[in-house]
Amino acid sequence: MKILAVIQARRESLRFKNKVLSRLCELTTLEHVIIRTLKCKLVDVTVIATTNRKEDDEIAQIGNKWGIEVFRGSEEPLTRFFEVARIYRPEHVIRIKADCPALDSEVVDTAITSHLFKNAHYTTNTLQRTYPLGYDVEIFSYKALEWLYLNSLHPVEREYISLKFEKFCPFPVNHLRCRENFSGLRLTIDYKEDYEVMKVLFENLYSENPFFGFKEVKKVFKKCPEIFNLNSHIPPNAGVLKDFAKCTQNLERE
């Protein structure tokens, strides 16, 4: 197998409870992510990776409903992500976030094409962000993911999978950039305000095209930018910073 897409999903969320099960039109956020990942032309196999906790049984049930293979394992995201890769042994692994219901399959396929053409070990559009938050694409070679698994030692690095690569990456990074800078847009669901923005987007675009993509979102932004004001005050890495501070405090107490 060449390309494995792993959708990381769990119900636990400190900032917006059950965000992956929040509904947009007739489907949950997770279901939107699933069908959009399945639309990617260059992905060979898609797997949902969730935890063994009982509260995540519903995540597994949704995967089964859509005919998606489900892996259940560690509560630690990096360990769970690598365990999936170790089972399937793909050449490359794509990390898909379950809280990004507007995921654009064309952006993912563009990233895969670039990754393979350049024989890259790590391709991302997150380190030099020009795409909106929520259109994140990260592709790891098996070798790069294994290195990350073995060298990410801080608990926050185990929680936020590619955080280590922001500080140091032993492989050349293949940056995927958008022609225009839309890095200020939040098209993910991490806070209640994010959900309100996504509801408006889906209510306006979904009925005409259930797979609406970045092109349609850009048109909405240029025509009605006020829609995105509700969550514009939230920094892109707000969740990471909060979790890092909390984890550091816990380590100091120990």
PDB file of C-alpha atoms in Angstrom:
ATOM      1  CA  MET A   1       0.000   0.000   0.000  1.00  0.00           C
ATOM      2  CA  LYS A   2       1.288   3.426  -0.892  1.00  0.00           C
ATOM      3  CA  ILE A   3      -0.978   6.043   0.742  1.00  0.00           C
ATOM      4  CA  LEU A   4      -2.810   5.574   4.058  1.00  0.00           C
ATOM      5  CA  ALA A   5      -5.118   8.279   5.419  1.00  0.00           C
ATOM      6  CA  VAL A   6      -5.667   8.187   9.179  1.00  0.00           C
ATOM      7  CA  ILE A   7      -8.601  10.126  10.614  1.00  0.00           C
ATOM      8  CA  GLN A   8      -7.835  10.799  14.264  1.00  0.00           C
ATOM      9  CA  ALA A   9     -11.039  11.035  16.272  1.00  0.00           C
ATOM     10  CA  ARG A  10     -12.110  10.965  19.902  1.00  0.00           C
ATOM     11  CA  ARG A  11     -14.986  12.465  21.861  1.00  0.00           C
ATOM     12  CA  GLU A  12     -12.829  14.021  24.563  1.00  0.00           C
ATOM     13  CA  SER A  13     -12.388  17.764  24.059  1.00  0.00           C
ATOM     14  CA  LEU A  14     -11.665  20.366  26.719  1.00  0.00           C
ATOM     15  CA  ARG A  15     -12.725  23.414  24.713  1.00  0.00           C
ATOM     16  CA  PHE A  16     -15.868  22.215  22.906  1.00  0.00           C
ATOM     17  CA  LYS A  17     -17.295  18.962  24.199  1.00  0.00           C
ATOM     18  CA  ASN A  18     -18.139  16.246  21.664  1.00  0.00           C
ATOM     19  CA  LYS A  19     -17.062  18.502  18.806  1.00  0.00           C
ATOM     20  CA  VAL A  20     -16.590  15.631  16.329  1.00  0.00           C
ATOM     21  CA  LEU A  21     -20.228  14.617  16.918  1.00  0.00           C
ATOM     22  CA  SER A  22     -21.598  18.144  16.496  1.00  0.00           C
ATOM     23  CA  ARG A  23     -24.064  18.250  13.619  1.00  0.00           C
ATOM     24  CA  LEU A  24     -23.788  20.272  10.429  1.00  0.00           C
ATOM     25  CA  CYS A  25     -26.862  19.863   8.256  1.00  0.00           C
ATOM     26  CA  GLU A  26     -27.843  16.180   8.488  1.00  0.00           C
ATOM     27  CA  LEU A  27     -24.420  14.727   9.356  1.00  0.00           C
ATOM     28  CA  THR A  28     -21.952  14.852  12.223  1.00  0.00           C
ATOM     29  CA  THR A  29     -18.656  16.673  11.817  1.00  0.00           C
ATOM     30  CA  LEU A  30     -16.875  13.307  11.769  1.00  0.00           C
ATOM     31  CA  GLU A  31     -19.108  12.036   8.961  1.00  0.00           C
ATOM     32  CA  HIS A  32     -18.320  15.084   6.840  1.00  0.00           C
ATOM     33  CA  VAL A  33     -14.616  14.400   7.369  1.00  0.00           C
ATOM     34  CA  ILE A  34     -15.086  10.742   6.395  1.00  0.00           C
ATOM     35  CA  ILE A  35     -16.922  11.363   3.125  1.00  0.00           C
ATOM     36  CA  ARG A  36     -14.510  14.119   2.132  1.00  0.00           C
ATOM     37  CA  THR A  37     -11.508  11.895   2.825  1.00  0.00           C
ATOM     38  CA  LEU A  38     -13.081   9.116   0.769  1.00  0.00           C
ATOM     39  CA  LYS A  39     -13.371  11.598  -2.094  1.00  0.00           C
ATOM     40  CA  CYS A  40      -9.561  11.932  -2.257  1.00  0.00           C
ATOM     41  CA  LYS A  41      -8.492  10.230  -5.478  1.00  0.00           C
ATOM     42  CA  LEU A  42      -4.924   9.405  -4.430  1.00  0.00           C
ATOM     43  CA  VAL A  43      -5.627   7.770  -1.050  1.00  0.00           C
ATOM     44  CA  ASP A  44      -5.478   3.961  -1.068  1.00  0.00           C
ATOM     45  CA  VAL A  45      -6.934   3.155   2.368  1.00  0.00           C
ATOM     46  CA  THR A  46      -8.713   5.264   4.987  1.00  0.00           C
ATOM     47  CA  VAL A  47      -8.749   4.289   8.671  1.00  0.00           C
ATOM     48  CA  ILE A  48     -10.341   5.914  11.708  1.00  0.00           C
ATOM     49  CA  ALA A  49      -8.035   5.834  14.734  1.00  0.00           C
ATOM     50  CA  THR A  50      -9.816   6.248  18.054  1.00  0.00           C
ATOM     51  CA  THR A  51      -9.238   5.168  21.634  1.00  0.00           C
ATOM     52  CA  ASN A  52     -10.274   2.058  23.551  1.00  0.00           C
ATOM     53  CA  ARG A  53     -12.400   4.156  25.887  1.00  0.00           C
ATOM     54  CA  LYS A  54     -16.095   3.268  26.031  1.00  0.00           C
ATOM     55  CA  GLU A  55     -17.060   6.859  25.313  1.00  0.00           C
ATOM     56  CA  ASP A  56     -15.487   6.445  21.862  1.00  0.00           C
ATOM     57  CA  ASP A  57     -17.688   3.479  20.930  1.00  0.00           C
ATOM     58  CA  GLU A  58     -19.865   5.884  18.958  1.00  0.00           C
ATOM     59  CA  ILE A  59     -16.824   6.965  16.926  1.00  0.00           C
ATOM     60  CA  ALA A  60     -16.236   3.333  15.964  1.00  0.00           C
ATOM     61  CA  GLN A  61     -19.918   2.846  15.151  1.00  0.00           C
ATOM     62  CA  ILE A  62     -19.862   5.796  12.763  1.00  0.00           C
ATOM     63  CA  GLY A  63     -16.812   4.345  11.040  1.00  0.00           C
ATOM     64  CA  ASN A  64     -18.552   0.993  10.648  1.00  0.00           C
ATOM     65  CA  LYS A  65     -21.654   2.725   9.305  1.00  0.00           C
ATOM     66  CA  TRP A  66     -19.606   4.259   6.489  1.00  0.00           C
ATOM     67  CA  GLY A  67     -17.607   1.110   5.795  1.00  0.00           C
ATOM     68  CA  ILE A  68     -14.393   2.594   7.152  1.00  0.00           C
ATOM     69  CA  GLU A  69     -11.794   0.437   8.867  1.00  0.00           C
ATOM     70  CA  VAL A  70     -11.517   1.349  12.547  1.00  0.00           C
ATOM     71  CA  PHE A  71      -8.447   1.033  14.758  1.00  0.00           C
ATOM     72  CA  ARG A  72      -8.771   1.395  18.524  1.00  0.00           C
ATOM     73  CA  GLY A  73      -5.741   1.912  20.698  1.00  0.00           C
ATOM     74  CA  SER A  74      -3.840   4.259  22.991  1.00  0.00           C
ATOM     75  CA  GLU A  75      -5.331   7.487  24.326  1.00  0.00           C
ATOM     76  CA  GLU A  76      -2.067   9.165  23.325  1.00  0.00           C
ATOM     77  CA  PRO A  77      -2.536  10.515  19.756  1.00  0.00           C
ATOM     78  CA  LEU A  78       1.020  10.005  18.502  1.00  0.00           C
ATOM     79  CA  THR A  79       1.204   6.435  19.782  1.00  0.00           C
ATOM     80  CA  ARG A  80      -2.186   5.629  18.291  1.00  0.00           C
ATOM     81  CA  PHE A  81      -1.217   7.219  14.966  1.00  0.00           C
ATOM     82  CA  PHE A  82       2.019   5.257  14.726  1.00  0.00           C
ATOM     83  CA  GLU A  83       0.362   1.999  15.804  1.00  0.00           C
ATOM     84  CA  VAL A  84      -1.986   2.266  12.820  1.00  0.00           C
ATOM     85  CA  ALA A  85       0.927   2.878  10.455  1.00  0.00           C
ATOM     86  CA  ARG A  86       2.856  -0.027  11.947  1.00  0.00           C
ATOM     87  CA  ILE A  87      -0.056  -2.367  11.191  1.00  0.00           C
ATOM     88  CA  TYR A  88      -0.689  -1.215   7.623  1.00  0.00           C
ATOM     89  CA  ARG A  89       2.939  -0.457   6.698  1.00  0.00           C
ATOM     90  CA  PRO A  90       2.194   2.168   4.025  1.00  0.00           C
ATOM     91  CA  GLU A  91       4.910   4.110   2.256  1.00  0.00           C
ATOM     92  CA  HIS A  92       3.251   7.374   3.316  1.00  0.00           C
ATOM     93  CA  VAL A  93       0.668   8.383   5.923  1.00  0.00           C
ATOM     94  CA  ILE A  94      -1.705  11.345   5.802  1.00  0.00           C
ATOM     95  CA  ARG A  95      -2.923  12.793   9.056  1.00  0.00           C
ATOM     96  CA  ILE A  96      -6.570  13.852   8.895  1.00  0.00           C
ATOM     97  CA  LYS A  97      -8.129  15.777  11.783  1.00  0.00           C
ATOM     98  CA  ALA A  98     -11.691  14.847  12.711  1.00  0.00           C
ATOM     99  CA  ASP A  99     -12.602  18.428  13.641  1.00  0.00           C
ATOM    100  CA  CYS A 100     -12.159  19.801  10.102  1.00  0.00           C
ATOM    101  CA  PRO A 101     -15.524  19.208   8.363  1.00  0.00           C
ATOM    102  CA  ALA A 102     -14.713  21.482   5.400  1.00  0.00           C
ATOM    103  CA  LEU A 103     -11.679  19.401   4.426  1.00  0.00           C
ATOM    104  CA  ASP A 104     -11.064  19.845   0.682  1.00  0.00           C
ATOM    105  CA  SER A 105     -10.152  16.628  -1.126  1.00  0.00           C
ATOM    106  CA  GLU A 106      -8.537  18.640  -3.924  1.00  0.00           C
ATOM    107  CA  VAL A 107      -6.132  20.252  -1.454  1.00  0.00           C
ATOM    108  CA  VAL A 108      -5.265  16.815  -0.063  1.00  0.00           C
ATOM    109  CA  ASP A 109      -4.665  15.369  -3.542  1.00  0.00           C
ATOM    110  CA  THR A 110      -2.521  18.385  -4.464  1.00  0.00           C
ATOM    111  CA  ALA A 111      -0.407  17.763  -1.362  1.00  0.00           C
ATOM    112  CA  ILE A 112      -0.034  14.066  -2.194  1.00  0.00           C
ATOM    113  CA  THR A 113       1.025  14.860  -5.759  1.00  0.00           C
ATOM    114  CA  SER A 114       3.655  17.319  -4.530  1.00  0.00           C
ATOM    115  CA  HIS A 115       4.844  14.915  -1.827  1.00  0.00           C
ATOM    116  CA  LEU A 116       5.363  12.042  -4.263  1.00  0.00           C
ATOM    117  CA  PHE A 117       6.878  14.188  -7.020  1.00  0.00           C
ATOM    118  CA  LYS A 118       9.499  15.591  -4.641  1.00  0.00           C
ATOM    119  CA  ASN A 119      10.138  12.253  -2.900  1.00  0.00           C
ATOM    120  CA  ALA A 120       9.435  14.084   0.349  1.00  0.00           C
ATOM    121  CA  HIS A 121       9.469  12.669   3.858  1.00  0.00           C
ATOM    122  CA  TYR A 122       7.268  15.403   5.333  1.00  0.00           C
ATOM    123  CA  THR A 123       4.813  17.605   3.446  1.00  0.00           C
ATOM    124  CA  THR A 124       2.670  20.166   5.234  1.00  0.00           C
ATOM    125  CA  ASN A 125       0.741  23.386   4.789  1.00  0.00           C
ATOM    126  CA  THR A 126       0.774  24.187   8.523  1.00  0.00           C
ATOM    127  CA  LEU A 127       4.313  25.401   9.294  1.00  0.00           C
ATOM    128  CA  GLN A 128       4.218  28.285   6.825  1.00  0.00           C
ATOM    129  CA  ARG A 129       0.484  28.739   6.893  1.00  0.00           C
ATOM    130  CA  THR A 130      -1.354  30.318   3.973  1.00  0.00           C
ATOM    131  CA  TYR A 131      -4.354  27.972   3.937  1.00  0.00           C
ATOM    132  CA  PRO A 132      -7.106  28.449   6.549  1.00  0.00           C
ATOM    133  CA  LEU A 133      -6.936  26.504   9.782  1.00  0.00           C
ATOM    134  CA  GLY A 134      -9.096  23.483   9.021  1.00  0.00           C
ATOM    135  CA  TYR A 135      -7.547  22.821   5.627  1.00  0.00           C
ATOM    136  CA  ASP A 136      -4.498  21.296   7.277  1.00  0.00           C
ATOM    137  CA  VAL A 137      -2.641  18.592   5.377  1.00  0.00           C
ATOM    138  CA  GLU A 138       0.305  16.638   6.777  1.00  0.00           C
ATOM    139  CA  ILE A 139       1.926  13.739   4.949  1.00  0.00           C
ATOM    140  CA  PHE A 140       4.654  11.627   6.529  1.00  0.00           C
ATOM    141  CA  SER A 141       6.826   8.961   5.007  1.00  0.00           C
ATOM    142  CA  TYR A 142       6.863   5.893   7.237  1.00  0.00           C
ATOM    143  CA  LYS A 143      10.475   6.714   8.088  1.00  0.00           C
ATOM    144  CA  ALA A 144       9.601  10.265   9.155  1.00  0.00           C
ATOM    145  CA  LEU A 145       6.669   9.113  11.277  1.00  0.00           C
ATOM    146  CA  GLU A 146       8.796   6.479  12.979  1.00  0.00           C
ATOM    147  CA  TRP A 147      11.437   9.121  13.781  1.00  0.00           C
ATOM    148  CA  LEU A 148       8.746  11.378  15.215  1.00  0.00           C
ATOM    149  CA  TYR A 149       7.374   8.554  17.350  1.00  0.00           C
ATOM    150  CA  LEU A 150      10.798   7.723  18.787  1.00  0.00           C
ATOM    151  CA  ASN A 151      11.959  11.305  19.377  1.00  0.00           C
ATOM    152  CA  SER A 152       8.868  13.136  20.633  1.00  0.00           C
ATOM    153  CA  LEU A 153       9.413  12.923  24.382  1.00  0.00           C
ATOM    154  CA  HIS A 154       7.409  15.797  25.879  1.00  0.00           C
ATOM    155  CA  PRO A 155       3.770  14.901  26.684  1.00  0.00           C
ATOM    156  CA  VAL A 156       2.504  17.793  24.557  1.00  0.00           C
ATOM    157  CA  GLU A 157       4.554  16.481  21.626  1.00  0.00           C
ATOM    158  CA  ARG A 158       2.769  13.150  22.036  1.00  0.00           C
ATOM    159  CA  GLU A 159      -0.571  14.973  22.034  1.00  0.00           C
ATOM    160  CA  TYR A 160       0.123  17.314  19.098  1.00  0.00           C
ATOM    161  CA  ILE A 161       1.741  14.944  16.649  1.00  0.00           C
ATOM    162  CA  SER A 162       3.885  17.200  14.480  1.00  0.00           C
ATOM    163  CA  LEU A 163       4.827  19.720  17.172  1.00  0.00           C
ATOM    164  CA  LYS A 164       8.360  18.304  17.281  1.00  0.00           C
ATOM    165  CA  PHE A 165       8.840  19.139  13.600  1.00  0.00           C
ATOM    166  CA  GLU A 166       8.065  22.798  14.319  1.00  0.00           C
ATOM    167  CA  LYS A 167      11.260  22.939  16.384  1.00  0.00           C
ATOM    168  CA  PHE A 168      13.425  20.461  14.502  1.00  0.00           C
ATOM    169  CA  CYS A 169      12.870  18.250  11.492  1.00  0.00           C
ATOM    170  CA  PRO A 170      15.721  15.985  10.330  1.00  0.00           C
ATOM    171  CA  PHE A 171      14.153  15.808   6.869  1.00  0.00           C
ATOM    172  CA  PRO A 172      13.684  18.585   4.290  1.00  0.00           C
ATOM    173  CA  VAL A 173      10.185  19.994   4.740  1.00  0.00           C
ATOM    174  CA  ASN A 174       8.012  20.237   1.637  1.00  0.00           C
ATOM    175  CA  HIS A 175       5.817  23.294   2.242  1.00  0.00           C
ATOM    176  CA  LEU A 176       2.466  23.490   0.465  1.00  0.00           C
ATOM    177  CA  ARG A 177       1.343  27.087  -0.035  1.00  0.00           C
ATOM    178  CA  CYS A 178      -1.771  28.817  -1.287  1.00  0.00           C
ATOM    179  CA  ARG A 179      -1.473  31.603  -3.869  1.00  0.00           C
ATOM    180  CA  GLU A 180      -3.285  33.980  -1.507  1.00  0.00           C
ATOM    181  CA  ASN A 181      -2.895  34.198   2.246  1.00  0.00           C
ATOM    182  CA  PHE A 182      -5.990  32.954   4.052  1.00  0.00           C
ATOM    183  CA  SER A 183      -4.178  31.983   7.249  1.00  0.00           C
ATOM    184  CA  GLY A 184      -6.457  34.194   9.339  1.00  0.00           C
ATOM    185  CA  LEU A 185      -9.537  32.078   8.646  1.00  0.00           C
ATOM    186  CA  ARG A 186     -10.655  29.391  11.099  1.00  0.00           C
ATOM    187  CA  LEU A 187     -12.543  26.578   9.343  1.00  0.00           C
ATOM    188  CA  THR A 188     -12.060  24.033  12.094  1.00  0.00           C
ATOM    189  CA  ILE A 189     -14.175  23.250  15.157  1.00  0.00           C
ATOM    190  CA  ASP A 190     -12.270  23.714  18.397  1.00  0.00           C
ATOM    191  CA  TYR A 191     -14.397  26.348  20.125  1.00  0.00           C
ATOM    192  CA  LYS A 192     -18.132  27.094  20.201  1.00  0.00           C
ATOM    193  CA  GLU A 193     -17.510  30.163  18.032  1.00  0.00           C
ATOM    194  CA  ASP A 194     -15.889  27.943  15.394  1.00  0.00           C
ATOM    195  CA  TYR A 195     -18.995  25.783  15.312  1.00  0.00           C
ATOM    196  CA  GLU A 196     -21.224  28.816  14.771  1.00  0.00           C
ATOM    197  CA  VAL A 197     -19.123  29.888  11.783  1.00  0.00           C
ATOM    198  CA  MET A 198     -19.180  26.398  10.289  1.00  0.00           C
ATOM    199  CA  LYS A 199     -22.962  26.183  10.720  1.00  0.00           C
ATOM    200  CA  VAL A 200     -23.409  29.337   8.651  1.00  0.00           C
ATOM    201  CA  LEU A 201     -21.043  28.047   5.966  1.00  0.00           C
ATOM    202  CA  PHE A 202     -22.768  24.680   5.675  1.00  0.00           C
ATOM    203  CA  GLU A 203     -26.243  26.219   5.719  1.00  0.00           C
ATOM    204  CA  ASN A 204     -25.255  28.391   2.757  1.00  0.00           C
ATOM    205  CA  LEU A 205     -23.144  25.974   0.700  1.00  0.00           C
ATOM    206  CA  TYR A 206     -24.035  22.376   1.531  1.00  0.00           C
ATOM    207  CA  SER A 207     -27.391  22.097  -0.246  1.00  0.00           C
ATOM    208  CA  GLU A 208     -25.896  23.230  -3.549  1.00  0.00           C
ATOM    209  CA  ASN A 209     -22.739  21.120  -3.225  1.00  0.00           C
ATOM    210  CA  PRO A 210     -22.212  18.714  -0.270  1.00  0.00           C
ATOM    211  CA  PHE A 211     -18.507  18.643  -1.167  1.00  0.00           C
ATOM    212  CA  PHE A 212     -18.056  22.401  -1.420  1.00  0.00           C
ATOM    213  CA  GLY A 213     -14.375  23.260  -1.410  1.00  0.00           C
ATOM    214  CA  PHE A 214     -11.902  26.047  -0.926  1.00  0.00           C
ATOM    215  CA  LYS A 215     -13.053  27.885  -4.064  1.00  0.00           C
ATOM    216  CA  GLU A 216     -16.586  28.237  -2.721  1.00  0.00           C
ATOM    217  CA  VAL A 217     -15.358  29.261   0.734  1.00  0.00           C
ATOM    218  CA  LYS A 218     -13.175  31.990  -0.780  1.00  0.00           C
ATOM    219  CA  LYS A 219     -16.182  33.382  -2.637  1.00  0.00           C
ATOM    220  CA  VAL A 220     -18.170  33.539   0.606  1.00  0.00           C
ATOM    221  CA  PHE A 221     -15.273  35.229   2.401  1.00  0.00           C
ATOM    222  CA  LYS A 222     -14.872  37.898  -0.270  1.00  0.00           C
ATOM    223  CA  LYS A 223     -18.616  38.518  -0.469  1.00  0.00           C
ATOM    224  CA  CYS A 224     -19.520  38.276   3.242  1.00  0.00           C
ATOM    225  CA  PRO A 225     -16.335  38.554   5.352  1.00  0.00           C
ATOM    226  CA  GLU A 226     -18.388  39.416   8.436  1.00  0.00           C
ATOM    227  CA  ILE A 227     -19.383  35.746   8.742  1.00  0.00           C
ATOM    228  CA  PHE A 228     -15.863  34.946   9.889  1.00  0.00           C
ATOM    229  CA  ASN A 229     -15.669  37.675  12.532  1.00  0.00           C
ATOM    230  CA  LEU A 230     -17.230  35.481  15.209  1.00  0.00           C
ATOM    231  CA  ASN A 231     -14.085  33.361  15.658  1.00  0.00           C
ATOM    232  CA  SER A 232     -11.452  35.721  14.252  1.00  0.00           C
ATOM    233  CA  HIS A 233     -10.223  36.642  17.745  1.00  0.00           C
ATOM    234  CA  ILE A 234      -9.021  33.082  18.442  1.00  0.00           C
ATOM    235  CA  PRO A 235      -5.308  32.549  17.620  1.00  0.00           C
ATOM    236  CA  PRO A 236      -4.536  29.575  15.317  1.00  0.00           C
ATOM    237  CA  ASN A 237      -2.550  27.788  18.019  1.00  0.00           C
ATOM    238  CA  ALA A 238      -4.653  28.781  21.028  1.00  0.00           C
ATOM    239  CA  GLY A 239      -5.413  25.194  22.029  1.00  0.00           C
ATOM    240  CA  VAL A 240      -1.797  24.079  21.786  1.00  0.00           C
ATOM    241  CA  LEU A 241      -0.592  26.959  23.947  1.00  0.00           C
ATOM    242  CA  LYS A 242      -3.185  26.262  26.640  1.00  0.00           C
ATOM    243  CA  ASP A 243      -2.427  22.554  26.731  1.00  0.00           C
ATOM    244  CA  PHE A 244       1.317  23.164  26.765  1.00  0.00           C
ATOM    245  CA  ALA A 245       1.015  25.550  29.721  1.00  0.00           C
ATOM    246  CA  LYS A 246      -1.201  23.105  31.617  1.00  0.00           C
ATOM    247  CA  CYS A 247       1.156  20.198  30.949  1.00  0.00           C
ATOM    248  CA  THR A 248       4.196  22.230  32.016  1.00  0.00           C
ATOM    249  CA  GLN A 249       2.490  23.140  35.292  1.00  0.00           C
ATOM    250  CA  ASN A 250       1.718  19.472  35.964  1.00  0.00           C
ATOM    251  CA  LEU A 251       5.341  18.478  35.308  1.00  0.00           C
ATOM    252  CA  GLU A 252       6.587  21.194  37.668  1.00  0.00           C
ATOM    253  CA  ARG A 253       4.320  19.872  40.432  1.00  0.00           C
ATOM    254  CA  GLU A 254       5.795  16.408  39.969  1.00  0.00           C
TER     255      GLU A 254
END
